[in-house]
Amino acid sequence: MQVTERKLLNEMKIEFLSIPENVALARVVVASFAAQLDFTLTDLDEIKVAVSEAVSNAIIHGYENDSSKSVVVSARIEENRLNIVVEDIGKGIADLEQALQPAFSTHPDRMGFGFVFMQSFMNDFSVKTELGAGTKVFMSKILSDVFMDNDNEENVQLDM
Amino acid sequence: MYLQKQIVNNNLILRLQGDFDLMITDKFREAIEEVLVKNRIDNIIINLENVSFIDSSGLGVILGRYKQLSQRGGKLFLVNPKPQVAKILEFSGISKIIRIVTNEEEAFRVS
């Protein structure tokens, strides 16, 4: 197992009641936290969706809409990575493989796209779950280094 | 989240403002149910131009109404989504089955 030591630049943790109002709270807090890195607006939009999906899952499935329970969202900035953990100590997922399939949902009114969005919008994604004990969703977004320093670029003359 | 309802010639227009996530889904569903029970509605036009955010909860409600309407031969239209919302609509494949138009008038012309 490869363990990469990355420098921790910042860390945060919030805990809130398992109610729909707090889905927006969580995504806005994480996006604000993420903005400390040079993520693009698109990256931040994607982070917001991924966090919303994970928190919604915790509320709807983990706690079955029990508003007395709490969801914990934590995030760390390690060099050019944002690591997010969304955690509940609720029901747990009976069949994780099945749950991860697109368009699968145990809820009659839901699409089953939550995990698909999380996996597509984040660079790394994994789930730890235990029946009766809870679920932890781990997601990471890596800062794209596509836009490099311009020092080494040559200026190209366009003959118009 | 602000939700405005208007009925024009058996068409229900819903104008939303805010975020279309888990918080709004129940209210949204109830609002439509209430109208459908009291009125004859053929088509539903959902104006998304003031919606800044959507996730699978919002998509689920849209899809649910689409299925409900389709069974009765009705149509559902989505109006003028912002880029970040349009991206989610496209990514989920919903834009392939639900018509997206640039304004409410276009929905009326087509329906």
mmCIF file of C-alpha atoms in Angstrom:
data_model
loop_
_atom_site.group_PDB
_atom_site.id
_atom_site.type_symbol
_atom_site.label_atom_id
_atom_site.label_comp_id
_atom_site.label_asym_id
_atom_site.label_seq_id
_atom_site.Cartn_x
_atom_site.Cartn_y
_atom_site.Cartn_z
ATOM 1 C CA MET A 1 0.000 0.000 0.000
ATOM 2 C CA GLN A 2 1.412 3.336 -1.033
ATOM 3 C CA VAL A 3 1.084 6.086 1.508
ATOM 4 C CA THR A 4 1.682 9.541 0.157
ATOM 5 C CA GLU A 5 2.594 12.194 2.664
ATOM 6 C CA ARG A 6 0.998 15.425 1.608
ATOM 7 C CA LYS A 7 1.308 18.639 3.513
ATOM 8 C CA LEU A 8 -1.885 19.551 5.334
ATOM 9 C CA LEU A 9 -2.747 23.149 4.575
ATOM 10 C CA ASN A 10 -6.192 23.415 6.106
ATOM 11 C CA GLU A 11 -8.864 21.303 7.735
ATOM 12 C CA MET A 12 -12.497 21.756 8.728
ATOM 13 C CA LYS A 13 -15.388 19.780 10.142
ATOM 14 C CA ILE A 14 -19.083 20.604 10.469
ATOM 15 C CA GLU A 15 -21.884 18.678 12.078
ATOM 16 C CA PHE A 16 -25.525 19.429 11.435
ATOM 17 C CA LEU A 17 -28.996 17.975 11.816
ATOM 18 C CA SER A 18 -30.151 15.502 9.196
ATOM 19 C CA ILE A 19 -32.663 17.853 7.541
ATOM 20 C CA PRO A 20 -32.978 18.931 3.885
ATOM 21 C CA GLU A 21 -32.166 22.578 4.695
ATOM 22 C CA ASN A 22 -28.632 21.543 5.561
ATOM 23 C CA VAL A 23 -27.780 20.050 2.180
ATOM 24 C CA ALA A 24 -27.271 23.582 0.874
ATOM 25 C CA LEU A 25 -25.318 24.545 3.986
ATOM 26 C CA ALA A 26 -22.902 21.651 3.486
ATOM 27 C CA ARG A 27 -22.253 22.314 -0.187
ATOM 28 C CA VAL A 28 -21.738 26.029 0.307
ATOM 29 C CA VAL A 29 -19.351 25.485 3.236
ATOM 30 C CA VAL A 30 -17.281 22.917 1.364
ATOM 31 C CA ALA A 31 -17.212 25.040 -1.803
ATOM 32 C CA SER A 32 -16.077 28.064 0.212
ATOM 33 C CA PHE A 33 -13.406 25.950 1.835
ATOM 34 C CA ALA A 34 -12.372 24.557 -1.573
ATOM 35 C CA ALA A 35 -12.076 28.050 -3.031
ATOM 36 C CA GLN A 36 -8.869 28.438 -1.020
ATOM 37 C CA LEU A 37 -7.302 26.340 -3.779
ATOM 38 C CA ASP A 38 -7.314 27.546 -7.363
ATOM 39 C CA PHE A 39 -10.259 25.442 -8.454
ATOM 40 C CA THR A 40 -12.226 26.655 -11.447
ATOM 41 C CA LEU A 41 -15.870 27.648 -11.118
ATOM 42 C CA THR A 42 -16.746 24.391 -12.867
ATOM 43 C CA ASP A 43 -14.733 22.451 -10.282
ATOM 44 C CA LEU A 44 -16.574 24.236 -7.498
ATOM 45 C CA ASP A 45 -19.946 23.514 -9.137
ATOM 46 C CA GLU A 46 -19.012 19.860 -9.358
ATOM 47 C CA ILE A 47 -17.873 19.784 -5.740
ATOM 48 C CA LYS A 48 -21.212 21.310 -4.724
ATOM 49 C CA VAL A 49 -23.153 18.597 -6.547
ATOM 50 C CA ALA A 50 -21.004 15.786 -5.143
ATOM 51 C CA VAL A 51 -21.384 17.058 -1.580
ATOM 52 C CA SER A 52 -25.137 17.564 -2.044
ATOM 53 C CA GLU A 53 -25.505 13.995 -3.253
ATOM 54 C CA ALA A 54 -23.535 12.513 -0.373
ATOM 55 C CA VAL A 55 -25.339 14.558 2.267
ATOM 56 C CA SER A 56 -28.760 13.864 0.709
ATOM 57 C CA ASN A 57 -27.952 10.150 0.801
ATOM 58 C CA ALA A 58 -27.015 10.357 4.470
ATOM 59 C CA ILE A 59 -30.309 12.070 5.263
ATOM 60 C CA ILE A 60 -32.629 9.981 3.089
ATOM 61 C CA HIS A 61 -30.989 6.575 3.334
ATOM 62 C CA GLY A 62 -28.615 6.678 6.291
ATOM 63 C CA TYR A 63 -31.098 8.252 8.649
ATOM 64 C CA GLU A 64 -34.351 7.725 6.729
ATOM 65 C CA ASN A 65 -35.185 11.384 7.275
ATOM 66 C CA ASP A 66 -34.813 11.240 11.038
ATOM 67 C CA SER A 67 -34.279 14.907 11.822
ATOM 68 C CA SER A 68 -32.866 14.197 15.275
ATOM 69 C CA LYS A 69 -29.706 12.645 13.840
ATOM 70 C CA SER A 70 -26.530 14.363 12.699
ATOM 71 C CA VAL A 71 -24.434 14.285 9.563
ATOM 72 C CA VAL A 72 -20.730 15.143 9.736
ATOM 73 C CA VAL A 73 -18.865 16.686 6.817
ATOM 74 C CA SER A 74 -15.147 17.190 7.039
ATOM 75 C CA ALA A 75 -12.603 18.388 4.524
ATOM 76 C CA ARG A 76 -8.874 18.702 4.280
ATOM 77 C CA ILE A 77 -6.708 20.620 1.865
ATOM 78 C CA GLU A 78 -3.497 18.717 1.298
ATOM 79 C CA GLU A 79 -1.272 20.526 -1.175
ATOM 80 C CA ASN A 80 -3.264 20.393 -4.417
ATOM 81 C CA ARG A 81 -5.970 18.054 -3.174
ATOM 82 C CA LEU A 82 -9.274 18.569 -1.473
ATOM 83 C CA ASN A 83 -10.332 15.507 0.541
ATOM 84 C CA ILE A 84 -13.930 15.369 1.700
ATOM 85 C CA VAL A 85 -15.600 12.903 4.048
ATOM 86 C CA VAL A 86 -19.376 12.735 4.531
ATOM 87 C CA GLU A 87 -20.343 10.571 7.443
ATOM 88 C CA ASP A 88 -23.463 9.233 9.106
ATOM 89 C CA ILE A 89 -23.942 6.646 11.846
ATOM 90 C CA GLY A 90 -27.188 5.409 10.384
ATOM 91 C CA LYS A 91 -28.494 2.360 8.627
ATOM 92 C CA GLY A 92 -25.528 1.443 6.474
ATOM 93 C CA ILE A 93 -25.755 0.054 2.954
ATOM 94 C CA ALA A 94 -26.829 -3.594 2.668
ATOM 95 C CA ASP A 95 -25.408 -4.207 -0.800
ATOM 96 C CA LEU A 96 -22.791 -1.623 -1.711
ATOM 97 C CA GLU A 97 -22.103 -3.002 -5.184
ATOM 98 C CA GLN A 98 -25.762 -2.793 -6.050
ATOM 99 C CA ALA A 99 -26.056 0.667 -4.541
ATOM 100 C CA LEU A 100 -23.207 1.937 -6.699
ATOM 101 C CA GLN A 101 -24.931 0.898 -9.907
ATOM 102 C CA PRO A 102 -26.343 3.812 -11.886
ATOM 103 C CA ALA A 103 -30.114 4.218 -11.725
ATOM 104 C CA PHE A 104 -30.396 1.891 -8.757
ATOM 105 C CA SER A 105 -32.305 3.190 -5.772
ATOM 106 C CA THR A 106 -34.124 1.615 -2.862
ATOM 107 C CA HIS A 107 -36.344 4.698 -2.746
ATOM 108 C CA PRO A 108 -39.278 4.615 -5.194
ATOM 109 C CA ASP A 109 -39.130 8.285 -6.052
ATOM 110 C CA ARG A 110 -35.406 8.682 -6.545
ATOM 111 C CA MET A 111 -33.250 8.294 -9.613
ATOM 112 C CA GLY A 112 -30.261 6.464 -8.186
ATOM 113 C CA PHE A 113 -27.824 8.917 -9.716
ATOM 114 C CA GLY A 114 -26.181 10.203 -6.561
ATOM 115 C CA PHE A 115 -23.141 7.934 -6.638
ATOM 116 C CA VAL A 116 -22.761 8.394 -10.407
ATOM 117 C CA PHE A 117 -22.410 12.147 -9.947
ATOM 118 C CA MET A 118 -19.971 11.717 -7.067
ATOM 119 C CA GLN A 119 -17.807 9.307 -9.045
ATOM 120 C CA SER A 120 -17.851 11.397 -12.195
ATOM 121 C CA PHE A 121 -17.241 14.771 -10.612
ATOM 122 C CA MET A 122 -14.541 13.776 -8.149
ATOM 123 C CA ASN A 123 -11.125 12.308 -8.927
ATOM 124 C CA ASP A 124 -11.187 9.729 -6.158
ATOM 125 C CA PHE A 125 -14.225 8.185 -4.550
ATOM 126 C CA SER A 126 -14.798 5.378 -2.090
ATOM 127 C CA VAL A 127 -17.410 4.263 0.419
ATOM 128 C CA LYS A 128 -17.032 2.498 3.755
ATOM 129 C CA THR A 129 -20.245 1.159 5.142
ATOM 130 C CA GLU A 130 -21.443 -1.210 7.822
ATOM 131 C CA LEU A 131 -25.010 -2.331 8.339
ATOM 132 C CA GLY A 132 -26.425 -0.788 11.463
ATOM 133 C CA ALA A 133 -23.296 1.264 12.084
ATOM 134 C CA GLY A 134 -23.223 3.877 9.344
ATOM 135 C CA THR A 135 -21.601 5.054 6.146
ATOM 136 C CA LYS A 136 -18.575 7.146 5.260
ATOM 137 C CA VAL A 137 -18.160 8.575 1.775
ATOM 138 C CA PHE A 138 -14.642 9.656 0.808
ATOM 139 C CA MET A 139 -14.180 11.992 -2.147
ATOM 140 C CA SER A 140 -11.216 13.902 -3.474
ATOM 141 C CA LYS A 141 -10.835 16.628 -6.026
ATOM 142 C CA ILE A 142 -7.396 17.296 -7.387
ATOM 143 C CA LEU A 143 -6.480 20.724 -8.582
ATOM 144 C CA SER A 144 -5.924 20.541 -12.310
ATOM 145 C CA ASP A 145 -2.436 21.601 -13.315
ATOM 146 C CA VAL A 146 -3.402 22.041 -16.942
ATOM 147 C CA PHE A 147 -2.942 25.787 -16.737
ATOM 148 C CA MET A 148 0.769 25.967 -16.102
ATOM 149 C CA ASP A 149 3.054 28.858 -15.572
ATOM 150 C CA ASN A 150 3.254 30.950 -18.742
ATOM 151 C CA ASP A 151 6.970 31.684 -18.415
ATOM 152 C CA ASN A 152 8.004 28.888 -20.708
ATOM 153 C CA GLU A 153 5.472 29.569 -23.407
ATOM 154 C CA GLU A 154 6.605 30.998 -26.684
ATOM 155 C CA ASN A 155 4.643 33.846 -28.131
ATOM 156 C CA VAL A 156 3.158 32.793 -31.426
ATOM 157 C CA GLN A 157 2.657 35.412 -34.059
ATOM 158 C CA LEU A 158 -0.517 34.979 -36.026
ATOM 159 C CA ASP A 159 -0.303 36.299 -39.553
ATOM 160 C CA MET A 160 -3.743 37.752 -40.089
ATOM 161 C CA MET B 1 -36.754 28.620 -2.904
ATOM 162 C CA TYR B 2 -39.550 30.571 -4.506
ATOM 163 C CA LEU B 3 -42.220 28.834 -6.541
ATOM 164 C CA GLN B 4 -44.779 30.617 -8.680
ATOM 165 C CA LYS B 5 -47.682 28.788 -10.353
ATOM 166 C CA GLN B 6 -49.695 29.966 -13.328
ATOM 167 C CA ILE B 7 -52.255 28.140 -15.434
ATOM 168 C CA VAL B 8 -52.702 29.143 -19.060
ATOM 169 C CA ASN B 9 -55.046 27.117 -21.296
ATOM 170 C CA ASN B 10 -54.670 23.859 -19.346
ATOM 171 C CA ASN B 11 -50.907 24.344 -19.192
ATOM 172 C CA LEU B 12 -49.258 24.654 -15.802
ATOM 173 C CA ILE B 13 -46.325 27.021 -15.684
ATOM 174 C CA LEU B 14 -43.993 26.702 -12.705
ATOM 175 C CA ARG B 15 -41.424 29.429 -12.174
ATOM 176 C CA LEU B 16 -38.724 28.544 -9.690
ATOM 177 C CA GLN B 17 -36.161 30.685 -8.009
ATOM 178 C CA GLY B 18 -33.294 29.347 -5.911
ATOM 179 C CA ASP B 19 -31.788 25.890 -5.564
ATOM 180 C CA PHE B 20 -33.477 22.720 -6.735
ATOM 181 C CA ASP B 21 -32.251 20.215 -4.171
ATOM 182 C CA LEU B 22 -33.665 17.937 -1.459
ATOM 183 C CA MET B 23 -35.220 20.820 0.405
ATOM 184 C CA ILE B 24 -37.550 21.853 -2.389
ATOM 185 C CA THR B 25 -38.611 18.432 -3.676
ATOM 186 C CA ASP B 26 -41.484 17.829 -1.273
ATOM 187 C CA LYS B 27 -42.861 21.355 -1.630
ATOM 188 C CA PHE B 28 -42.536 21.149 -5.387
ATOM 189 C CA ARG B 29 -44.293 17.806 -5.579
ATOM 190 C CA GLU B 30 -47.103 18.976 -3.281
ATOM 191 C CA ALA B 31 -47.571 22.181 -5.247
ATOM 192 C CA ILE B 32 -48.023 20.262 -8.491
ATOM 193 C CA GLU B 33 -50.285 17.624 -6.926
ATOM 194 C CA GLU B 34 -52.502 20.352 -5.528
ATOM 195 C CA VAL B 35 -52.921 21.927 -8.965
ATOM 196 C CA LEU B 36 -53.428 18.619 -10.775
ATOM 197 C CA VAL B 37 -56.202 17.619 -8.381
ATOM 198 C CA LYS B 38 -58.150 20.858 -8.819
ATOM 199 C CA ASN B 39 -57.527 21.579 -12.512
ATOM 200 C CA ARG B 40 -57.320 19.901 -15.850
ATOM 201 C CA ILE B 41 -53.668 20.137 -16.822
ATOM 202 C CA ASP B 42 -52.333 18.879 -20.127
ATOM 203 C CA ASN B 43 -48.735 20.058 -20.070
ATOM 204 C CA ILE B 44 -46.278 21.358 -17.501
ATOM 205 C CA ILE B 45 -43.719 24.057 -18.212
ATOM 206 C CA ILE B 46 -40.958 24.398 -15.634
ATOM 207 C CA ASN B 47 -39.078 27.660 -15.919
ATOM 208 C CA LEU B 48 -35.556 27.142 -14.605
ATOM 209 C CA GLU B 49 -33.998 30.450 -15.566
ATOM 210 C CA ASN B 50 -33.711 31.574 -11.947
ATOM 211 C CA VAL B 51 -32.505 28.227 -10.626
ATOM 212 C CA SER B 52 -28.836 28.324 -9.680
ATOM 213 C CA PHE B 53 -28.340 24.744 -8.605
ATOM 214 C CA ILE B 54 -29.760 21.303 -9.289
ATOM 215 C CA ASP B 55 -28.797 17.825 -8.106
ATOM 216 C CA SER B 56 -30.327 14.379 -8.448
ATOM 217 C CA SER B 57 -33.115 15.258 -6.008
ATOM 218 C CA GLY B 58 -34.306 17.995 -8.337
ATOM 219 C CA LEU B 59 -33.845 15.747 -11.360
ATOM 220 C CA GLY B 60 -35.865 13.040 -9.637
ATOM 221 C CA VAL B 61 -38.848 15.311 -9.115
ATOM 222 C CA ILE B 62 -38.728 16.486 -12.731
ATOM 223 C CA LEU B 63 -38.517 12.919 -13.967
ATOM 224 C CA GLY B 64 -41.367 11.855 -11.689
ATOM 225 C CA ARG B 65 -43.659 14.556 -13.094
ATOM 226 C CA TYR B 66 -42.572 13.658 -16.629
ATOM 227 C CA LYS B 67 -43.558 10.024 -16.104
ATOM 228 C CA GLN B 68 -46.855 11.059 -14.557
ATOM 229 C CA LEU B 69 -47.664 13.401 -17.476
ATOM 230 C CA SER B 70 -46.512 10.993 -20.187
ATOM 231 C CA GLN B 71 -48.978 8.413 -18.977
ATOM 232 C CA ARG B 72 -51.742 10.925 -19.703
ATOM 233 C CA GLY B 73 -50.282 11.975 -23.026
ATOM 234 C CA GLY B 74 -49.016 15.281 -21.664
ATOM 235 C CA LYS B 75 -45.709 17.011 -22.233
ATOM 236 C CA LEU B 76 -43.169 18.528 -19.890
ATOM 237 C CA PHE B 77 -40.882 21.385 -20.858
ATOM 238 C CA LEU B 78 -37.860 22.859 -19.131
ATOM 239 C CA VAL B 79 -37.216 26.513 -19.828
ATOM 240 C CA ASN B 80 -33.876 28.281 -20.148
ATOM 241 C CA PRO B 81 -31.641 26.483 -17.637
ATOM 242 C CA LYS B 82 -28.438 28.179 -16.523
ATOM 243 C CA PRO B 83 -25.194 26.558 -17.783
ATOM 244 C CA GLN B 84 -24.414 24.694 -14.573
ATOM 245 C CA VAL B 85 -27.997 23.342 -14.470
ATOM 246 C CA ALA B 86 -27.998 22.500 -18.190
ATOM 247 C CA LYS B 87 -24.830 20.505 -17.624
ATOM 248 C CA ILE B 88 -26.506 18.342 -15.012
ATOM 249 C CA LEU B 89 -29.596 17.879 -17.203
ATOM 250 C CA GLU B 90 -27.387 16.739 -20.053
ATOM 251 C CA PHE B 91 -25.141 14.576 -17.922
ATOM 252 C CA SER B 92 -28.083 12.657 -16.512
ATOM 253 C CA GLY B 93 -29.571 12.086 -19.967
ATOM 254 C CA ILE B 94 -32.760 13.894 -19.014
ATOM 255 C CA SER B 95 -32.227 16.367 -21.842
ATOM 256 C CA LYS B 96 -32.699 13.485 -24.277
ATOM 257 C CA ILE B 97 -36.205 12.723 -23.111
ATOM 258 C CA ILE B 98 -37.458 16.065 -21.834
ATOM 259 C CA ARG B 99 -37.621 19.048 -24.147
ATOM 260 C CA ILE B 100 -35.534 22.047 -23.162
ATOM 261 C CA VAL B 101 -36.638 25.367 -24.637
ATOM 262 C CA THR B 102 -35.246 28.868 -24.457
ATOM 263 C CA ASN B 103 -38.419 30.603 -23.300
ATOM 264 C CA GLU B 104 -42.002 29.909 -22.237
ATOM 265 C CA GLU B 105 -43.423 31.053 -25.568
ATOM 266 C CA GLU B 106 -41.476 28.353 -27.355
ATOM 267 C CA ALA B 107 -43.025 25.714 -25.106
ATOM 268 C CA PHE B 108 -46.480 26.981 -25.987
ATOM 269 C CA ARG B 109 -45.730 26.952 -29.687
ATOM 270 C CA VAL B 110 -44.505 23.390 -29.606
ATOM 271 C CA SER B 111 -47.112 21.851 -27.308
#
